[in-house]
Coordinates of C-alpha atoms and ligand atoms in Angstrom, one line a residue:
Chain A
M13 CA 0.0 0.0 0.0
A14 CA 1.3 3.5 -0.9
E15 CA 2.1 5.8 2.0
N16 CA -0.1 8.8 2.5
I17 CA 1.4 11.8 0.7
A18 CA 0.9 14.2 3.6
I19 CA 2.7 11.8 5.9
T20 CA 5.6 11.4 3.4
W21 CA 5.8 15.2 3.0
R22 CA 5.8 15.9 6.8
R23 CA 8.5 13.3 7.4
I24 CA 10.9 14.8 4.8
P25 CA 13.1 16.8 7.3
E26 CA 13.3 13.7 9.5
R27 CA 14.1 11.3 6.7
Y28 CA 16.4 13.5 4.6
M29 CA 18.3 15.4 7.2
L30 CA 17.8 13.4 10.5
E31 CA 16.0 16.3 12.0
G32 CA 14.9 15.7 15.6
S33 CA 14.5 17.6 18.9
S34 CA 16.8 18.7 21.7
C35 CA 15.5 19.7 25.1
S36 CA 17.4 22.8 26.2
T37 CA 16.3 22.3 29.8
C38 CA 17.7 18.7 30.4
N39 CA 19.8 18.5 27.2
T40 CA 18.1 15.2 26.1
K41 CA 18.0 14.6 22.4
Y42 CA 15.1 13.0 20.6
F43 CA 14.6 11.3 17.3
P44 CA 12.2 11.7 15.5
L45 CA 10.8 15.2 16.4
R46 CA 8.9 15.6 19.6
K47 CA 6.6 18.3 20.8
L48 CA 7.0 17.6 24.5
C49 CA 10.0 16.5 26.6
P50 CA 8.8 13.5 28.7
K51 CA 11.4 14.2 31.4
C52 CA 10.7 17.9 31.9
R53 CA 7.1 18.1 30.8
R54 CA 6.0 21.7 30.9
K55 CA 9.4 22.9 32.0
G56 CA 11.0 21.4 28.9
K57 CA 12.0 23.6 25.9
L58 CA 12.3 21.6 22.7
E59 CA 14.3 22.9 19.7
R60 CA 14.9 21.4 16.3
M61 CA 18.3 19.9 15.7
R62 CA 20.0 17.9 13.0
F63 CA 21.8 14.7 14.0
S64 CA 25.3 14.1 12.7
G65 CA 24.4 10.7 11.2
E66 CA 27.2 9.0 13.1
G67 CA 26.3 6.0 15.3
E68 CA 26.8 2.3 16.0
I69 CA 24.9 -0.9 15.5
Y70 CA 23.0 -1.7 18.7
S71 CA 21.3 -4.8 17.4
F72 CA 20.5 -6.2 14.0
S73 CA 18.8 -9.0 12.1
Q74 CA 18.7 -10.3 8.5
I75 CA 15.4 -9.9 6.7
N76 CA 14.8 -12.7 4.3
S77 CA 11.2 -12.2 3.3
A78 CA 10.8 -8.5 2.8
P79 CA 7.5 -6.5 2.9
A80 CA 5.9 -5.3 -0.3
G81 CA 8.1 -2.9 -2.2
L82 CA 11.4 -4.2 -0.8
E83 CA 11.2 -7.8 -2.1
L84 CA 14.1 -7.3 -4.6
Q85 CA 16.4 -6.0 -1.8
A86 CA 16.0 -9.1 0.4
P87 CA 18.0 -10.4 2.1
Y88 CA 19.0 -7.2 3.8
I89 CA 20.1 -6.1 7.3
L90 CA 17.7 -4.2 9.5
A91 CA 19.4 -2.7 12.5
I92 CA 18.8 -0.6 15.6
I93 CA 21.3 2.2 15.4
K94 CA 22.4 4.1 18.5
L95 CA 23.2 7.7 17.3
K96 CA 26.3 9.4 18.7
E97 CA 24.0 12.0 20.3
G98 CA 22.0 9.3 22.1
P99 CA 18.7 8.4 20.5
K100 CA 18.1 5.0 18.7
L101 CA 16.4 4.4 15.4
T102 CA 15.7 1.5 13.1
A103 CA 17.2 1.5 9.6
Q104 CA 18.6 -0.7 6.9
I105 CA 22.4 -1.2 6.7
V106 CA 23.3 -1.0 3.0
E107 CA 26.0 -3.0 1.2
A108 CA 26.1 -5.6 4.0
S109 CA 25.0 -9.2 4.7
E110 CA 24.9 -11.0 8.1
K111 CA 28.5 -11.9 8.0
D112 CA 29.6 -8.3 7.5
V113 CA 28.1 -6.7 10.6
K114 CA 28.4 -7.1 14.3
I115 CA 27.1 -5.2 17.3
G116 CA 29.1 -2.1 18.0
D117 CA 30.2 -1.5 14.4
K118 CA 30.5 2.2 13.6
V119 CA 28.1 3.4 10.9
D120 CA 27.3 6.6 9.0
Q121 CA 24.1 7.8 7.5
V122 CA 23.6 7.6 3.8
F123 CA 20.7 8.9 1.6
R124 CA 18.8 6.2 -0.3
A125 CA 15.4 5.4 -1.7
I126 CA 13.6 3.8 1.2
R127 CA 10.5 2.6 -0.7
T128 CA 9.1 2.9 -4.2
D129 CA 5.4 2.8 -4.8
E130 CA 5.4 0.8 -8.1
P131 CA 4.6 1.3 -10.8
E132 CA 3.5 5.0 -10.9
G133 CA 3.7 6.2 -7.3
L134 CA 6.2 8.2 -5.4
I135 CA 9.8 7.3 -4.7
H136 CA 10.3 7.8 -1.0
Y137 CA 13.8 8.8 0.1
G138 CA 15.4 8.7 3.5
Y139 CA 18.1 7.5 5.8
K140 CA 19.9 4.2 5.7
F141 CA 23.3 3.5 7.3
R142 CA 26.6 2.2 6.0
K143 CA 29.5 0.7 7.9
I144 CA 32.4 3.1 8.2
Chain B
M126 CA 34.5 36.6 -19.4
S127 CA 36.4 38.5 -16.7
T128 CA 36.0 35.6 -14.4
A129 CA 35.1 35.7 -10.8
S130 CA 34.1 32.1 -10.4
G131 CA 35.8 29.1 -9.1
I132 CA 35.4 25.7 -7.4
V133 CA 35.3 26.0 -3.6
G134 CA 34.5 22.3 -3.1
Y135 CA 34.1 19.2 -5.1
G136 CA 33.0 15.7 -4.4
T137 CA 32.3 12.4 -6.1
Y138 CA 30.3 9.2 -5.6
V139 CA 30.6 5.8 -7.3
P140 CA 28.4 2.8 -6.2
R141 CA 30.1 -0.2 -4.7
F142 CA 29.2 -2.9 -7.2
R143 CA 31.1 -3.8 -10.3
I144 CA 30.8 -6.2 -13.3
K145 CA 33.5 -7.2 -15.6
P146 CA 33.2 -7.4 -19.4
E147 CA 34.0 -11.1 -19.3
E148 CA 30.9 -11.7 -17.3
I149 CA 28.6 -9.9 -19.7
A150 CA 30.4 -11.4 -22.7
R151 CA 29.9 -14.9 -21.3
I152 CA 26.1 -14.4 -21.4
W153 CA 26.0 -13.1 -25.0
G154 CA 28.7 -15.4 -26.4
E155 CA 30.9 -12.4 -27.2
E156 CA 34.7 -12.4 -27.2
P157 CA 35.7 -10.6 -24.0
E158 CA 39.1 -9.5 -25.3
R159 CA 37.4 -7.6 -28.1
I160 CA 35.5 -5.5 -25.5
R161 CA 38.5 -5.1 -23.1
K162 CA 40.9 -4.0 -25.9
G163 CA 38.4 -2.6 -28.3
L164 CA 36.6 -0.3 -25.8
G165 CA 39.4 -0.1 -23.2
L166 CA 37.2 -1.2 -20.3
E167 CA 38.3 -3.3 -17.3
E168 CA 35.0 -3.2 -15.4
K169 CA 32.1 -0.9 -14.7
S170 CA 30.1 0.3 -11.7
V171 CA 26.6 -0.8 -11.0
P172 CA 24.2 1.0 -8.6
D173 CA 22.4 -0.7 -5.7
L174 CA 18.6 -1.2 -6.0
D175 CA 18.0 1.9 -3.8
E176 CA 20.3 4.2 -5.6
D177 CA 19.6 6.6 -8.4
A178 CA 20.8 10.0 -9.8
A179 CA 19.3 11.8 -6.8
T180 CA 20.9 9.7 -4.1
M181 CA 24.3 9.7 -5.8
A182 CA 24.2 13.4 -6.3
V183 CA 23.4 13.9 -2.6
E184 CA 26.4 11.9 -1.5
A185 CA 28.8 13.6 -4.0
S186 CA 27.4 17.0 -2.9
K187 CA 27.9 16.2 0.8
N188 CA 31.5 15.5 0.0
A189 CA 31.8 18.8 -1.9
L190 CA 30.2 20.7 1.0
K191 CA 32.5 19.0 3.5
M192 CA 35.5 20.2 1.5
S193 CA 34.2 23.8 1.2
Q194 CA 33.2 24.1 4.9
I195 CA 30.4 26.2 3.6
D196 CA 26.9 26.2 5.3
A197 CA 24.4 24.6 2.9
E198 CA 22.0 27.4 3.6
K199 CA 24.2 29.8 1.7
I200 CA 23.7 27.9 -1.6
G201 CA 21.6 30.1 -3.9
A202 CA 21.0 27.6 -6.7
V203 CA 21.1 23.8 -7.3
Y204 CA 21.4 22.4 -10.8
I205 CA 21.5 18.6 -11.4
G206 CA 22.4 17.3 -14.8
S207 CA 21.4 13.8 -15.7
E208 CA 19.8 11.6 -18.4
S209 CA 18.5 9.2 -15.8
H210 CA 16.5 11.6 -13.5
P211 CA 14.4 9.3 -11.3
Y212 CA 11.1 11.0 -12.3
A213 CA 10.0 11.9 -15.8
V214 CA 8.1 14.9 -14.1
K215 CA 9.4 16.1 -10.7
P216 CA 12.8 17.7 -10.2
T217 CA 15.8 15.8 -8.9
A218 CA 17.3 19.1 -7.8
T219 CA 14.7 19.7 -5.1
I220 CA 15.4 16.3 -3.6
V221 CA 19.1 17.0 -3.5
A222 CA 18.7 20.5 -2.2
Q223 CA 16.4 19.4 0.6
A224 CA 18.7 16.5 1.6
L225 CA 21.6 18.9 1.8
G226 CA 19.6 21.4 3.9
A227 CA 19.9 24.1 1.3
T228 CA 16.1 24.8 1.0
P229 CA 14.0 27.0 0.9
E230 CA 15.8 30.2 0.0
M231 CA 17.2 29.2 -3.3
T232 CA 16.4 28.2 -6.9
A233 CA 16.7 24.8 -8.5
A234 CA 16.3 23.0 -11.8
D235 CA 17.2 19.8 -13.6
L236 CA 19.3 19.8 -16.7
E237 CA 19.4 17.4 -19.6
F238 CA 21.9 17.2 -22.4
A239 CA 23.0 13.5 -22.6
C240 CA 26.5 13.3 -21.1
K241 CA 27.2 17.0 -20.8
A242 CA 24.4 18.1 -18.5
G243 CA 26.9 18.3 -15.6
T244 CA 29.2 20.8 -17.4
A245 CA 26.1 22.7 -18.5
A246 CA 25.3 23.0 -14.8
I247 CA 28.8 24.3 -14.1
Q248 CA 28.5 27.0 -16.8
I249 CA 25.2 28.2 -15.4
G250 CA 26.8 28.3 -11.9
M251 CA 29.7 30.4 -13.3
G252 CA 27.3 32.8 -14.8
L253 CA 25.2 33.2 -11.7
V254 CA 28.0 33.7 -9.2
S255 CA 30.1 36.1 -11.5
S256 CA 27.0 38.2 -12.1
N257 CA 26.3 38.3 -8.3
M258 CA 22.9 36.6 -8.7
A259 CA 24.1 33.9 -6.2
E260 CA 26.9 33.6 -3.7
Y261 CA 27.2 29.8 -4.2
V262 CA 25.8 27.4 -6.8
L263 CA 25.8 23.7 -6.5
A264 CA 26.3 22.0 -9.9
A265 CA 26.3 18.2 -10.2
G266 CA 26.1 15.5 -12.8
A267 CA 24.8 12.1 -11.9
D268 CA 23.7 9.1 -13.9
T269 CA 22.7 5.4 -13.5
S270 CA 22.6 4.8 -17.2
Q271 CA 21.3 1.7 -18.9
G272 CA 22.4 -0.2 -22.0
R273 CA 20.0 -2.5 -23.8
P274 CA 20.9 -6.1 -22.9
G275 CA 23.3 -7.5 -25.5
D276 CA 24.1 -4.0 -26.9
A277 CA 27.7 -2.6 -26.9
L278 CA 26.5 0.0 -24.3
E279 CA 25.8 -2.7 -21.8
Y280 CA 29.5 -3.2 -21.3
S281 CA 30.2 0.5 -20.7
A282 CA 27.1 2.1 -19.1
G283 CA 28.2 2.8 -15.5
A284 CA 26.9 4.8 -12.5
G285 CA 28.4 7.7 -10.6
A286 CA 28.2 11.4 -9.7
A287 CA 30.4 14.5 -9.3
S288 CA 29.4 17.7 -7.6
F289 CA 30.9 21.2 -7.5
L290 CA 30.2 24.1 -5.2
I291 CA 30.9 27.2 -7.3
G292 CA 31.7 30.5 -5.6
R293 CA 33.0 33.9 -6.5
Q294 CA 35.5 34.7 -3.7
K295 CA 39.0 34.0 -4.9
S296 CA 40.2 33.5 -1.4
Q297 CA 38.0 30.4 -1.3
F298 CA 38.9 28.8 -4.7
V299 CA 40.5 25.4 -4.7
A300 CA 40.5 25.8 -8.5
E301 CA 39.7 28.9 -10.5
L302 CA 37.3 28.5 -13.5
E303 CA 39.2 30.8 -15.8
G304 CA 37.0 30.5 -18.8
T305 CA 34.7 28.3 -21.0
Y306 CA 33.8 27.8 -24.6
S307 CA 31.1 25.6 -26.2
F308 CA 30.6 23.9 -29.5
T309 CA 27.0 22.8 -30.3
T310 CA 25.1 21.4 -33.3
D311 CA 22.0 19.3 -33.9
T312 CA 23.4 15.8 -34.5
P313 CA 21.3 12.7 -34.2
D314 CA 23.9 10.3 -32.7
F315 CA 22.1 9.0 -29.6
W316 CA 18.6 9.3 -28.3
R317 CA 15.9 7.8 -26.1
R318 CA 12.2 8.4 -26.7
Q319 CA 9.9 9.4 -23.8
H320 CA 8.7 5.9 -22.7
A321 CA 11.6 3.8 -24.0
H322 CA 13.7 2.0 -21.3
F323 CA 16.9 1.9 -23.3
P324 CA 18.6 4.4 -25.6
S325 CA 19.1 4.0 -29.4
H326 CA 22.3 5.1 -31.1
G327 CA 23.9 5.6 -34.5
G328 CA 26.6 2.9 -34.0
R329 CA 29.8 4.1 -35.8
F330 CA 28.1 7.4 -36.5
T331 CA 28.7 8.2 -32.8
G332 CA 32.5 8.6 -33.6
A333 CA 33.7 11.1 -36.2
P334 CA 30.7 13.5 -36.7
A335 CA 29.5 13.4 -33.1
Y336 CA 32.2 12.9 -30.4
F337 CA 35.3 14.0 -32.3
R338 CA 33.9 16.9 -34.2
H339 CA 32.5 18.5 -31.0
V340 CA 35.3 17.6 -28.6
L341 CA 37.9 18.9 -31.0
G342 CA 35.8 21.9 -32.0
A343 CA 35.3 23.0 -28.4
T344 CA 38.9 22.4 -27.3
Q345 CA 40.4 24.2 -30.3
G346 CA 37.8 27.0 -29.9
L347 CA 38.9 27.4 -26.3
F348 CA 42.6 27.5 -27.3
E349 CA 41.8 30.3 -29.7
K350 CA 39.5 32.3 -27.5
Y351 CA 41.9 32.4 -24.6
G352 CA 45.2 32.3 -26.5
Y353 CA 46.5 29.0 -25.3
T354 CA 48.1 26.0 -26.9
A355 CA 48.1 22.4 -25.8
S356 CA 51.5 22.8 -24.2
D357 CA 50.1 25.3 -21.7
F358 CA 48.2 22.6 -19.9
D359 CA 49.3 20.0 -17.3
Y360 CA 46.2 17.8 -17.6
F361 CA 43.5 17.1 -20.1
V362 CA 40.1 15.6 -19.3
F363 CA 37.8 14.6 -22.2
H364 CA 34.4 13.0 -22.1
Q365 CA 35.0 9.3 -21.9
P366 CA 32.2 7.0 -23.3
N367 CA 34.9 4.3 -23.3
G368 CA 38.6 4.1 -22.6
K369 CA 39.6 4.7 -26.3
F370 CA 37.9 7.9 -27.5
P371 CA 39.7 10.3 -25.1
L372 CA 43.1 9.0 -26.0
E373 CA 42.3 9.3 -29.7
A374 CA 41.1 12.9 -29.2
A375 CA 44.4 13.6 -27.4
R376 CA 46.4 12.2 -30.4
K377 CA 44.3 14.2 -32.9
L378 CA 45.1 17.4 -30.8
G379 CA 48.8 16.5 -30.6
I380 CA 48.6 16.0 -26.8
D381 CA 50.9 13.7 -24.9
T382 CA 48.5 10.9 -23.8
K383 CA 50.2 10.8 -20.4
K384 CA 48.4 14.1 -19.7
V385 CA 45.1 12.4 -20.2
M386 CA 45.7 9.3 -18.0
A387 CA 45.1 10.9 -14.6
G388 CA 41.6 11.9 -15.6
L389 CA 40.6 8.7 -17.4
M390 CA 38.2 6.8 -15.1
T391 CA 35.9 5.1 -17.5
P392 CA 38.1 1.9 -17.7
K393 CA 37.6 1.4 -14.0
I394 CA 34.0 2.5 -13.4
G395 CA 32.4 2.6 -16.9
N396 CA 30.9 5.5 -18.7
T397 CA 29.0 7.5 -16.0
Y398 CA 27.4 9.7 -18.6
S399 CA 26.7 13.1 -17.0
G400 CA 29.3 12.2 -14.4
A401 CA 32.0 11.0 -16.8
S402 CA 34.1 14.0 -17.7
I403 CA 33.5 15.7 -14.3
I404 CA 34.5 12.6 -12.3
G405 CA 37.6 12.7 -14.5
L406 CA 38.1 16.3 -13.5
C407 CA 37.8 15.3 -9.8
S408 CA 40.3 12.5 -10.3
V409 CA 42.8 15.1 -11.6
L410 CA 42.0 17.6 -8.8
D411 CA 42.8 14.8 -6.3
V412 CA 46.4 14.6 -7.6
A413 CA 47.2 18.0 -9.1
K414 CA 49.6 20.4 -7.5
P415 CA 48.8 24.1 -6.8
G416 CA 49.3 26.4 -9.8
Q417 CA 48.5 23.7 -12.5
K418 CA 46.4 24.2 -15.5
I419 CA 43.6 21.7 -16.5
L420 CA 41.6 21.5 -19.7
L421 CA 38.2 19.9 -19.4
T422 CA 36.0 19.1 -22.4
S423 CA 32.7 17.3 -22.0
F424 CA 30.6 15.8 -24.8
G425 CA 26.8 15.3 -24.9
S426 CA 25.1 13.5 -27.7
G427 CA 22.7 15.5 -29.6
A428 CA 25.3 17.1 -29.7
G429 CA 27.7 19.5 -27.9
S430 CA 30.9 20.0 -26.0
D431 CA 31.7 22.5 -23.2
S432 CA 35.4 23.2 -22.7
F433 CA 37.0 24.8 -19.6
V434 CA 40.3 26.3 -18.4
I435 CA 40.7 25.4 -14.8
N436 CA 43.6 26.6 -12.6
T437 CA 44.4 24.9 -9.3
T438 CA 45.2 27.1 -6.3
D439 CA 47.3 26.9 -3.1
L440 CA 44.2 25.9 -1.1
L441 CA 43.8 22.6 -3.0
P442 CA 46.0 20.3 -0.9
E443 CA 44.5 21.3 2.4
A444 CA 41.0 21.2 1.1
R445 CA 41.5 17.6 -0.2
K446 CA 42.4 16.4 3.4
R447 CA 38.9 17.4 4.6
V448 CA 37.3 14.7 2.5
V449 CA 37.7 11.1 3.6
H450 CA 35.5 9.6 0.9
N451 CA 37.4 10.8 -2.1
L452 CA 37.3 9.2 -5.6
A453 CA 40.0 6.7 -4.8
W454 CA 38.1 5.5 -1.8
Y455 CA 35.0 4.9 -3.9
V456 CA 36.8 3.3 -6.8
N457 CA 38.9 0.9 -4.6
R458 CA 36.0 -0.5 -2.5
K459 CA 34.1 -2.9 -4.6
T460 CA 32.0 -6.0 -4.8
Y461 CA 31.8 -8.0 -8.0
L462 CA 28.4 -9.1 -9.4
D463 CA 27.6 -12.0 -11.7
Y464 CA 25.2 -11.4 -14.5
G465 CA 22.3 -12.8 -12.6
L466 CA 22.7 -10.4 -9.7
Y467 CA 23.5 -7.6 -12.2
V468 CA 20.1 -8.2 -13.9
K469 CA 18.5 -7.9 -10.4
H470 CA 20.4 -4.7 -9.6
R471 CA 19.4 -3.1 -12.9
R472 CA 15.8 -4.4 -12.9
K473 CA 16.4 -5.6 -16.5
L474 CA 14.1 -8.6 -16.3
K475 CA 11.1 -6.7 -17.6
S476 CA 12.9 -5.7 -20.7
L477 CA 14.5 -9.0 -21.7
Ligands
ZN119 ZN1 13.9 18.0 29.0

């Protein structure tokens, strides 16, 4: 199923530039964007920030039967990445199979197509990660 | 032009995957030596399934920005040249600009002129910065080009991108864009109709009346316009649809072919179309010393050539150190594909 265009559009800063939030009260960083700091509640003050894209593999697994739109890419590695600034996110590791990755490996963000609504829909772009 | 434009940062991108001519020749029952020697090709690059002209232009441009140390928000225009823009209607340049963080206070457009759309972007950038219409312009060429299965182009059509941040402050130039000259005619040597997957070409017609006439015409025109001769230049970079044509162009111009080798990347990564001549330029910039003179001549079927005089500056060696992922890094990391995986990567099944 194609992703709703409004959702795709709203998520462009997050997906293209790793835009998230930083709380200037407690200095906690959040990804994706948040409107409220769960630690500080009303005292929190959230500002937009861009993450550097550097991080490490926190955990991973190989996906052998991929969801619709990603069939051709299988098998691929889906990992939880711990960003250098703190937050974790889930993303594909490009150019790697199970034997190439281990927990703790340093990775860097790359810009790739994350799904394509075939045959006539949008190409959705966003972050994936590559081993340094 | 009383120039006030130069390159303040440059970057490249080449995908990780490669296929050798032997592997393609095996499928079609061709003689691999004929391709290797005849076309001067060792291997070519193949993009991953999630890569296209937009994603490659983004990575090349990030490298260029890193070198320049300039804030992306200062970019006033983004021009992306390609003949494989991911959409038929919807700009690639907006995707690239947004991913770099250059939006919204800027202009953008996609360019198309077969293999010379990247140098067309550079010329537009030179015009905009030297007329004070923009402080910085990002000009890139990127292609994931396709050859029809079994066609000669299947051995050469590669993937890659090069990106240039063009500015007007001399104190920031890693290389000055001293001048440019173009040679353009209407020549039907290569084309692809709107809904066709693969291009058609005029076979041998692509040589003398197309490539050589325009490359030589632009290069000689540049010599005359700026009062140079071949011996004034340390390096020459010509469009490189294969490994042979640029060397033949050099011979016809009486240039020592050694001056062409540093910028000859097609034997290792294939013809990257809009990326080809400008990746060659980056390859030269990666090794050139300060105060050297480079001549760049692109070629785009249809047909035209843009020629440039480019002078390296004292800033170049330090600037290069800021980029970890330089052309050599991309060219040396590689994973070979067999034809089966290659077909999957290039989604060729539907067209067979
Ligand atoms: Zn807080």
